Coordinates of C-alpha atoms in Angstrom, one line a residue:
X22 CA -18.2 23.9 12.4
X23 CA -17.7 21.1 9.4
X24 CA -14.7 21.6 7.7
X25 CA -15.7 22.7 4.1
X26 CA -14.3 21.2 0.5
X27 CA -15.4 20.5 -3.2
X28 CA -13.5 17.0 -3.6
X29 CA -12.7 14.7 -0.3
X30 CA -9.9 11.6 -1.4
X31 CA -10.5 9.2 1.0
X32 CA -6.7 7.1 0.8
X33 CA -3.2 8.2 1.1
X34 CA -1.6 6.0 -1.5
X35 CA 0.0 6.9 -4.9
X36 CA -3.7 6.9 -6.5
X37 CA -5.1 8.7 -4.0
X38 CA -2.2 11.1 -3.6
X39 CA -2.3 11.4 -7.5
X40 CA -6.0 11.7 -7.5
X41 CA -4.9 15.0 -5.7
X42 CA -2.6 16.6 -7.3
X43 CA -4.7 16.4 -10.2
X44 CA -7.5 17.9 -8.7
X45 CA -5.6 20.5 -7.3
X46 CA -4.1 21.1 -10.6
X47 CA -7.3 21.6 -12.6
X48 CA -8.0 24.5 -9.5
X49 CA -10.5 22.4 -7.6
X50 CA -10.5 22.9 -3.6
X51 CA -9.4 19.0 -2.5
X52 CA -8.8 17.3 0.9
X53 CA -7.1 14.3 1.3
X54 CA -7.2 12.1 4.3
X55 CA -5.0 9.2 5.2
X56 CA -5.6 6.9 8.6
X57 CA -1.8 6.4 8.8
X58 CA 0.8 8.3 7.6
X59 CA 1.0 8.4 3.5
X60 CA 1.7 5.4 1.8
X61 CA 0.9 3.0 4.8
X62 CA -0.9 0.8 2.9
X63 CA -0.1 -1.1 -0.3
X64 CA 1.8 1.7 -2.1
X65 CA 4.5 1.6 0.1
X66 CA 4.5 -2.1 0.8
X67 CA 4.8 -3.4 -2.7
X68 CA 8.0 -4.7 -4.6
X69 CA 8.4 -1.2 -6.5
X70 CA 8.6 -2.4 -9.6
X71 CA 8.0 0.2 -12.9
X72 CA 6.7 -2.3 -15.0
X73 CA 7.2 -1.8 -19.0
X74 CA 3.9 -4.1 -19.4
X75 CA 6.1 -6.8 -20.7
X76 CA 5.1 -8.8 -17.8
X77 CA 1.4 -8.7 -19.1
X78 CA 1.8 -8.0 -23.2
X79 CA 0.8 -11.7 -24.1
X80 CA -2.8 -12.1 -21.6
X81 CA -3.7 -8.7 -21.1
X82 CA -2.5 -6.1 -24.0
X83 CA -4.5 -3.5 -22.8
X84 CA -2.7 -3.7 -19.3
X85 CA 0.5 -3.6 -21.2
X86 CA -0.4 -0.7 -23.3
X87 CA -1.0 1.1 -20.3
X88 CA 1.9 0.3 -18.1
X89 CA 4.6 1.4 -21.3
X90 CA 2.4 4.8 -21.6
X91 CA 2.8 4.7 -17.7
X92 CA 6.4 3.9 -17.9
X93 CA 7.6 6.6 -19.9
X94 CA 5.4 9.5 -18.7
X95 CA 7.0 8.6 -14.9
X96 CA 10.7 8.4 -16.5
X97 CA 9.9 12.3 -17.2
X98 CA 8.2 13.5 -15.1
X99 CA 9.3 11.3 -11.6
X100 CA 13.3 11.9 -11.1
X101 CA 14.5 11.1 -8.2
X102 CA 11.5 8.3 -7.5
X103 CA 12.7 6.0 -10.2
X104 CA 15.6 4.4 -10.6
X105 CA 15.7 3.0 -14.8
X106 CA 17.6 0.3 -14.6
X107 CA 15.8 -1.9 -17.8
X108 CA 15.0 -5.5 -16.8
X109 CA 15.8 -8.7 -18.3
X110 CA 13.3 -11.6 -18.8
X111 CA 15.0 -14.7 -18.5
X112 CA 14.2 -18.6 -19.5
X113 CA 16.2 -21.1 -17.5
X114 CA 16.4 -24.6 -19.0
X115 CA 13.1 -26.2 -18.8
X116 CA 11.5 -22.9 -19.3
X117 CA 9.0 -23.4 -22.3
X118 CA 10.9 -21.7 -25.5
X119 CA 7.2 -21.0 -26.6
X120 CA 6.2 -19.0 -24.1
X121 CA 9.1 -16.9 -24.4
X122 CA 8.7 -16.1 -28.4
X123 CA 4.9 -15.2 -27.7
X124 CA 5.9 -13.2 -24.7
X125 CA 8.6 -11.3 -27.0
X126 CA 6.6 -11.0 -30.1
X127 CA 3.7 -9.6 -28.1
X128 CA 6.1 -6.9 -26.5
X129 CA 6.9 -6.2 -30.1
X130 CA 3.3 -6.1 -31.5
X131 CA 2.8 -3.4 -28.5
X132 CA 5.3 -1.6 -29.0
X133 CA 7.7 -2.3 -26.3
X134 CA 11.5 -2.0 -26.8
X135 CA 12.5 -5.7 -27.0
X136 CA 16.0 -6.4 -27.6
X137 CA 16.8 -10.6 -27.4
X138 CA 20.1 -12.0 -25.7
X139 CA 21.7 -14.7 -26.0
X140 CA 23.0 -17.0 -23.2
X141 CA 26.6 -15.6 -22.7
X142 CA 25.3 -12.0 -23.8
X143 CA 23.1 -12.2 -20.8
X144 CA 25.7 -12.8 -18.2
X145 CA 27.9 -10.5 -19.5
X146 CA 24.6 -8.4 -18.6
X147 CA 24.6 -9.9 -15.4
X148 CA 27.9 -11.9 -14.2
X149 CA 26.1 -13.8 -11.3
X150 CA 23.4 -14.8 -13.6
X151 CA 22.3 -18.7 -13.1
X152 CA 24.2 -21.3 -15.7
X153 CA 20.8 -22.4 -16.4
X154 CA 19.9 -19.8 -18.3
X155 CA 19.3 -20.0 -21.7
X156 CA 18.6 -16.5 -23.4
X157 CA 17.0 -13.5 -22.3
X158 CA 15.5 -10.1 -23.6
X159 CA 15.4 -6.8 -22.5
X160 CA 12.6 -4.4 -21.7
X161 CA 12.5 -1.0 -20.0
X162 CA 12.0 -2.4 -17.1
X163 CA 12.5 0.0 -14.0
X164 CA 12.3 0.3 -10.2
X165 CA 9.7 3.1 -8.3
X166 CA 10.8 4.7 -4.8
X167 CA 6.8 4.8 -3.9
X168 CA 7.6 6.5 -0.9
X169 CA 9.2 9.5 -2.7
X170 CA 6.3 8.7 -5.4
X171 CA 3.5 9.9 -3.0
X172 CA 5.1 12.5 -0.9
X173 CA 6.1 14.5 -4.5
X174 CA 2.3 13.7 -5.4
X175 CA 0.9 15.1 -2.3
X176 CA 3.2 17.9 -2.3
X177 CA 2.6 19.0 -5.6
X178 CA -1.2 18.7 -4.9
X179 CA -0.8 21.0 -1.4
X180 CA 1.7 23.6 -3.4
X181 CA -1.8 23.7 -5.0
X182 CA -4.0 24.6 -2.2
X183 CA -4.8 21.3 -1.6
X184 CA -5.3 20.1 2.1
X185 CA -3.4 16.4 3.0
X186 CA -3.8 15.0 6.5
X187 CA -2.2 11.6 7.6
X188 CA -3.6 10.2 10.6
X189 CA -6.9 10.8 9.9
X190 CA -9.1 7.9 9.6
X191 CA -12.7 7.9 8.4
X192 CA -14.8 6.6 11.1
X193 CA -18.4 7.2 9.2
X194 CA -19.7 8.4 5.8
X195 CA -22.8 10.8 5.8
X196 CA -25.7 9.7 3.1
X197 CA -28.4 11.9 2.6
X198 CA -31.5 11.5 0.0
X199 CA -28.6 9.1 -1.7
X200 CA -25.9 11.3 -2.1
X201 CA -23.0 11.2 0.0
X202 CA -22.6 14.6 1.5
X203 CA -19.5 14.3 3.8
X204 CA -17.3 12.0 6.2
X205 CA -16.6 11.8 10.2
X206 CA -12.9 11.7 10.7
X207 CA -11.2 11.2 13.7
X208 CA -7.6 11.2 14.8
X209 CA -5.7 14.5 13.6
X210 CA -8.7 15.5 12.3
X211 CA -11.8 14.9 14.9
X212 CA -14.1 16.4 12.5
X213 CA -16.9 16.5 10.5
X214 CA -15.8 17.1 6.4
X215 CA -18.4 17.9 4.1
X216 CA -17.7 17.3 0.2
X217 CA -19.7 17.5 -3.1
X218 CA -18.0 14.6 -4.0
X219 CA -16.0 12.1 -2.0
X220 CA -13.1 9.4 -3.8
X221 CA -13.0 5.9 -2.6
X222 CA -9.1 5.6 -2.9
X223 CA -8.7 3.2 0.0
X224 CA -7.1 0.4 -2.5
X225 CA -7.4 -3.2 -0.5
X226 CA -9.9 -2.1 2.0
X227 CA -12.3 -0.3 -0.6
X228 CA -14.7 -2.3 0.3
X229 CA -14.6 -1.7 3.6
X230 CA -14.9 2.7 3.1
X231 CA -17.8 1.7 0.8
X232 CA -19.8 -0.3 3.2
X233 CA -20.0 2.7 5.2
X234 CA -21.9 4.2 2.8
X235 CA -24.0 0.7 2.3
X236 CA -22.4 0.1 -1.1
X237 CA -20.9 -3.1 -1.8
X238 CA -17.2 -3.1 -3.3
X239 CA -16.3 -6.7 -4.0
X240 CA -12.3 -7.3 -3.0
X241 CA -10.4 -10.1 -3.5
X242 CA -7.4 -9.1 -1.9
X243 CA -4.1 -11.4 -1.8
X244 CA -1.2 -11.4 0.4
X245 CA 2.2 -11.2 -1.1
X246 CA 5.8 -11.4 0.8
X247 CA 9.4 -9.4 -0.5
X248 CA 12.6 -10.2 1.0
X249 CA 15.2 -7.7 0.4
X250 CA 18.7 -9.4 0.7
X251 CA 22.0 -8.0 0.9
X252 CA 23.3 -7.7 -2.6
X253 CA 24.9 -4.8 -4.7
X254 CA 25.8 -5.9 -8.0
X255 CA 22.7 -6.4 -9.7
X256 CA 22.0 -3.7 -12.5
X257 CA 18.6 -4.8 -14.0
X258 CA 15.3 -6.0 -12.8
X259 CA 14.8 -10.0 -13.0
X260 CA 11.7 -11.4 -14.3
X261 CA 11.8 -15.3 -14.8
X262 CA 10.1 -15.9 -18.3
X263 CA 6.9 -18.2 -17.4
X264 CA 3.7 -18.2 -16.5
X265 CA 3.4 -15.7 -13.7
X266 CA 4.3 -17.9 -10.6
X267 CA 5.8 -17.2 -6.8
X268 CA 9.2 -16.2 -6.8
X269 CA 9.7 -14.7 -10.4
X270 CA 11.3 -10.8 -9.9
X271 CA 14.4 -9.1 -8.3
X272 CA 14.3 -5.6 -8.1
X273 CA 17.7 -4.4 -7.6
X274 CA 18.4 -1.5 -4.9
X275 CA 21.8 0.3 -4.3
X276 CA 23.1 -2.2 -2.0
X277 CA 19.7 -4.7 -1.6
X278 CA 17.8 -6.7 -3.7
X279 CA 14.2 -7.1 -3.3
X280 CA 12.7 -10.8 -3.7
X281 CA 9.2 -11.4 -4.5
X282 CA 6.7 -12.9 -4.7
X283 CA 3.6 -14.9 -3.7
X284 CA 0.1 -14.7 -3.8
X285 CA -2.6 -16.2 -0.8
X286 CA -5.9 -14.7 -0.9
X287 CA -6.8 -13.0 2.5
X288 CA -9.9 -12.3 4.2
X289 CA -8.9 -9.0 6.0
X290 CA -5.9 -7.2 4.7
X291 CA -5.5 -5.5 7.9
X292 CA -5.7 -9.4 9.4
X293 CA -3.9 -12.1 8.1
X294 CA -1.5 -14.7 8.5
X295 CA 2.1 -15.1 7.3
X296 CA 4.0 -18.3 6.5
X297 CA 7.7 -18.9 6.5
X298 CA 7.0 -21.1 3.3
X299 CA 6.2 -17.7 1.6
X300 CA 10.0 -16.4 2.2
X301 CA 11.6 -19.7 1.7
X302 CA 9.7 -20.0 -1.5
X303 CA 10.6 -16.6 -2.8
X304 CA 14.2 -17.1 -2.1
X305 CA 14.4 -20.5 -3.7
X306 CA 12.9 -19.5 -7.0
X307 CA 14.3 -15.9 -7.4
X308 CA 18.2 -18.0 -6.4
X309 CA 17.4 -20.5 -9.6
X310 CA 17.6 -16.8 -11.6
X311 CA 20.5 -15.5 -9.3
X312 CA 21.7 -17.7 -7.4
X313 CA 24.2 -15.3 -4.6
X314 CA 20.5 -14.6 -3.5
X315 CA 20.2 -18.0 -1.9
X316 CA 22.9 -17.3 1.0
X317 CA 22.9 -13.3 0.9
X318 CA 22.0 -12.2 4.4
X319 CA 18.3 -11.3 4.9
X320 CA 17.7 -7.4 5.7
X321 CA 13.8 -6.9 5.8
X322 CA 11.1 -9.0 5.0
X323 CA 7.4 -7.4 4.7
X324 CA 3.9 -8.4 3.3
X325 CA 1.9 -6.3 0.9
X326 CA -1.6 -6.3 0.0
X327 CA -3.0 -6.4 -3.5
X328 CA -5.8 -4.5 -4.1
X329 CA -8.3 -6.8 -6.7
X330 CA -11.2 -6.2 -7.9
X331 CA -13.3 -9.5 -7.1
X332 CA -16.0 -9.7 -10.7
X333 CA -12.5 -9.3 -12.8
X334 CA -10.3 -12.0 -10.8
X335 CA -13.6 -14.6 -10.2
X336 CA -13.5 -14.2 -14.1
X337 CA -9.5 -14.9 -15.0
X338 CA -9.1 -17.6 -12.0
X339 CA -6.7 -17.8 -9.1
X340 CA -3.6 -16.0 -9.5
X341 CA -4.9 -14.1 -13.0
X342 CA -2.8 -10.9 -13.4
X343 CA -5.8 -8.0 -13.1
X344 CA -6.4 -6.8 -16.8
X345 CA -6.5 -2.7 -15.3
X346 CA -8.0 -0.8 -12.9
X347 CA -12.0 -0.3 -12.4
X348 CA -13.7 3.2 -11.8
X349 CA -16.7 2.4 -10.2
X350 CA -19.5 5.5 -10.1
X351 CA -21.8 4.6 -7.5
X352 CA -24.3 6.6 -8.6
X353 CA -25.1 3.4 -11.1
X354 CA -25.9 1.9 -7.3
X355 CA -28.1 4.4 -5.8
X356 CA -25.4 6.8 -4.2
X357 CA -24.2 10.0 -5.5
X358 CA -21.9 12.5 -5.3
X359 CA -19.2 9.0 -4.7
X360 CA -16.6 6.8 -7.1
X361 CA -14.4 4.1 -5.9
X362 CA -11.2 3.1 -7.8
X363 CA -9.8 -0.6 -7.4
X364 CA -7.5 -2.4 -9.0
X365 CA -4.5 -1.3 -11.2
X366 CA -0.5 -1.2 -10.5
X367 CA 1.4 1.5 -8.9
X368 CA 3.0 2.1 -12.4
X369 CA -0.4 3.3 -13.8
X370 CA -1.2 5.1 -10.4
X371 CA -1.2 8.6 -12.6
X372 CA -3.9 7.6 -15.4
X373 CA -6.2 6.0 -12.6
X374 CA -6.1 9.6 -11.3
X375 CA -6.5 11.0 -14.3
X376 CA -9.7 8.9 -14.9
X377 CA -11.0 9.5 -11.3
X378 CA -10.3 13.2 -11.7
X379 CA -12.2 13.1 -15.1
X380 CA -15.3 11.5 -13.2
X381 CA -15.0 13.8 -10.2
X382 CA -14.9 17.0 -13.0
X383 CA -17.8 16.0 -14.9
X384 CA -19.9 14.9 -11.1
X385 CA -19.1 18.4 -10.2
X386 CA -19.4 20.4 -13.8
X387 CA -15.6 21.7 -14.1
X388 CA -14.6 21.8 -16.9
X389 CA -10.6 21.2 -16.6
X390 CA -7.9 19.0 -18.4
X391 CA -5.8 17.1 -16.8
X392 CA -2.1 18.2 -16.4
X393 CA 0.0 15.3 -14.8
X394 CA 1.3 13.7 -17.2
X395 CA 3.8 16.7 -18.6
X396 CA 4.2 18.8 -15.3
X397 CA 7.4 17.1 -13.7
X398 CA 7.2 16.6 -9.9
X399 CA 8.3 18.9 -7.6
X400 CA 12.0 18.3 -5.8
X401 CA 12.5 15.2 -7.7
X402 CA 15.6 16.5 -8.9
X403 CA 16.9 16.7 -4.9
X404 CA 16.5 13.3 -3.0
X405 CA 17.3 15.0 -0.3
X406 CA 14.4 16.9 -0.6
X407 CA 12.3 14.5 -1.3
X408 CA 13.5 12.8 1.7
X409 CA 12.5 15.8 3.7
X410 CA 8.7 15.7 2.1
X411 CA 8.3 11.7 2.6
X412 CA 9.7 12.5 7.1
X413 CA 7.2 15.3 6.9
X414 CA 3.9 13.2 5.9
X415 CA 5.3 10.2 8.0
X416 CA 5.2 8.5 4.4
X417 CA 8.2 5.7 5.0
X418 CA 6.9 2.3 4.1
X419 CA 9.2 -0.8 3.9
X420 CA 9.9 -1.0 0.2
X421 CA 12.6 1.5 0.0
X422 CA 13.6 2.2 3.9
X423 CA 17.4 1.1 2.5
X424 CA 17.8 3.9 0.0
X425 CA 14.9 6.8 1.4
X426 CA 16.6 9.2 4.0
X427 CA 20.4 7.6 2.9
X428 CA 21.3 9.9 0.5

């Protein structure tokens, strides 16, 4: 027999796993399923960067409204997952001066803690800081474990009778009369699963899950390369104060920093190439902010893919920072009982749950609030622990490998 369940998430990322716990949390019986293990995909493959939205405050407030919300709920309710280190924006000589007031005044407008540095106040911030550099401010700027990120997520949404299998990937989607009544899954799973409602949270390949349902999810996904370097004496996130460019953040670990990064549009983001200019690139630029980054030993490079949402980067151009994230009910396309959600950073993984959940509640007439964003995680206050909960749902991905299971 099927296998049985109000609410199927299709995705094992932070929004999917988020999209969970919510769920779970407003009492509604939810499935997840993940073709890997959790956070295989762009979650766990990104630079793990808690934005403040000072990266986006002067082109895209409404992004930067959202990621300081973002920011502070996580700082509450996440423990263990971040690390708040603040993070300096920085203009090296030859840096426009302009850019950096609007960036600053912006931050300020939105409501963003700004405080401005001067040249030596800066390296007295950070000793091995470039020469070159002119003045700085600082934001609250922090740095996400996303691997203990989703495994808290999806154990908080199983501690709620929700049901989480990795290595389960959808092989089919089942469209009746237009509505969407269920998936085939095979791996751990082998099964049919039957849903009244079913969440595209695939990220990069969501147009890929949607096709199975003959719904067209335009993706514009872009490759991007980290290098994480030996280096232990950087306390705050780096961003270099410019247009958004390759090369312009360091995220500081406990013993690593993490370089990044580029941006190459890719056709498959299961399938695509990767170019040594992309690490020699990242290294170059991040070095003109630090420079002990140009000779520190390489530890780990990986690739990530971002998950864009084709109509909103056609619109900004090229390497356009996306303006949010896009809930897309496809019952506006002919298909019920389905949503997809594209776009978005990990930082505001929570209130693209919350929004998804929201749809999902009123698809299925529950009437529920949402609860995330004041119920703190579970074990976050034990790395350990969460350590334990990443191992179990085979969660590891390459952005924090150095500090997850070292504790």
């Amino acid at each position: 027999m099927a296998i049985e369940t109000d609410v199927l998430v299709v995705g094992g990322g932070a929004t999917g796993a988020g999209v969970a716990r919510d769920l779970a949390l407003r009492g509604i019986d939810v499935t997840l399923v993940e073709r890997d293990g959790l956070t295989s995909g762009t979650s766990g493959r990104s630079h793990g960067l808690l934005h403040s939205g000072a990266r986006y405050a002067e082109a895209d407030r409404v992004g930067a409204e959202e990621c300081i919300t973002e920011n502070r709920i996580l700082k509450d309710i996440a423990g263990a997952c971040i690390r708040d280190t603040g993070g300096l924006f920085v203009q090296l000589a030859g840096d426009d001066p302009d850019y950096f007031e609007a960036k600053r005044a912006a931050c300020e407008d939105i409501g963003i803690p700004v405080e401005t540095l001067d040249s030596d106040a800066a390296q007295e911030r950070v000793p091995d800081l470039a020469a070159e550099v002119e003045r700085a401010f600082e934001v609250p700027d922090a740095v996400i474990y996303p691997s203990r990120l989703v495994a808290a997520n999806a154990a908080d949404a199983r501690d709620h009778g929700a049901t989480i299998h990795p290595h389960a990937p959808v092989e089919d989607v089942l469209v009746e009369d237009g509505q969407v009544t269920g998936v085939r899954v095979g791996g751990a799973i082998n099964d049919t699963i039957e849903a009244d409602y079913v969440v595209n949270a695939t990220g990069a390949w969501a147009g890929q899950f949607a096709a199975m349902a003959d719904l067209d999810v335009e993706m514009q996904p872009t490759r991007g390369v980290m290098v994480s370097v030996e280096y232990d004496d950087l306390g705050p996130v780096l961003n270099r104060c410019r247009d958004p460019d390759d090369g312009d953040i360091v995220v500081p670990h406990e013993r690593e920093a993490v370089l990044g990064t580029t941006s190459v549009p890719v056709r498959d983001p299961d399938e695509y190439e990767t170019e040594q200019w992309e690490i020699e690139e990242s290294i170059e630029e991040c070095a003109a902010m630090l420079p002990p980054v140009a000779d520190a030993p390489e530890v780990r490079t990986w690739w990530g893919v971002r998950p864009l949402y084709a109509p909103d980067e056609d619109e900004r151009g090229g390497r356009g920072i996306s303006r949010g994230f896009f809930l897309l009910d496809h019952a506006d396309d002919g298909v019920d009982n389905m949503a997809s959600i594209v776009g978005g950073k990990l930082t505001t993984y929570r209130q693209m749950a919350e929004a998804t959940a929201d749809l999902v509640c009123d698809g299925i007439g529950v009437d529920a609030d949402c609860r995330t964003a004041d119920r703190r995680l579970p074990s976050v206050d034990d790395p350990a622990q969460l350590d334990a909960l990443v191992a179990e749902f085979d969660g590891q991905g390459p952005t924090d490998e150095d500090v997850v299971g070292s504790v």
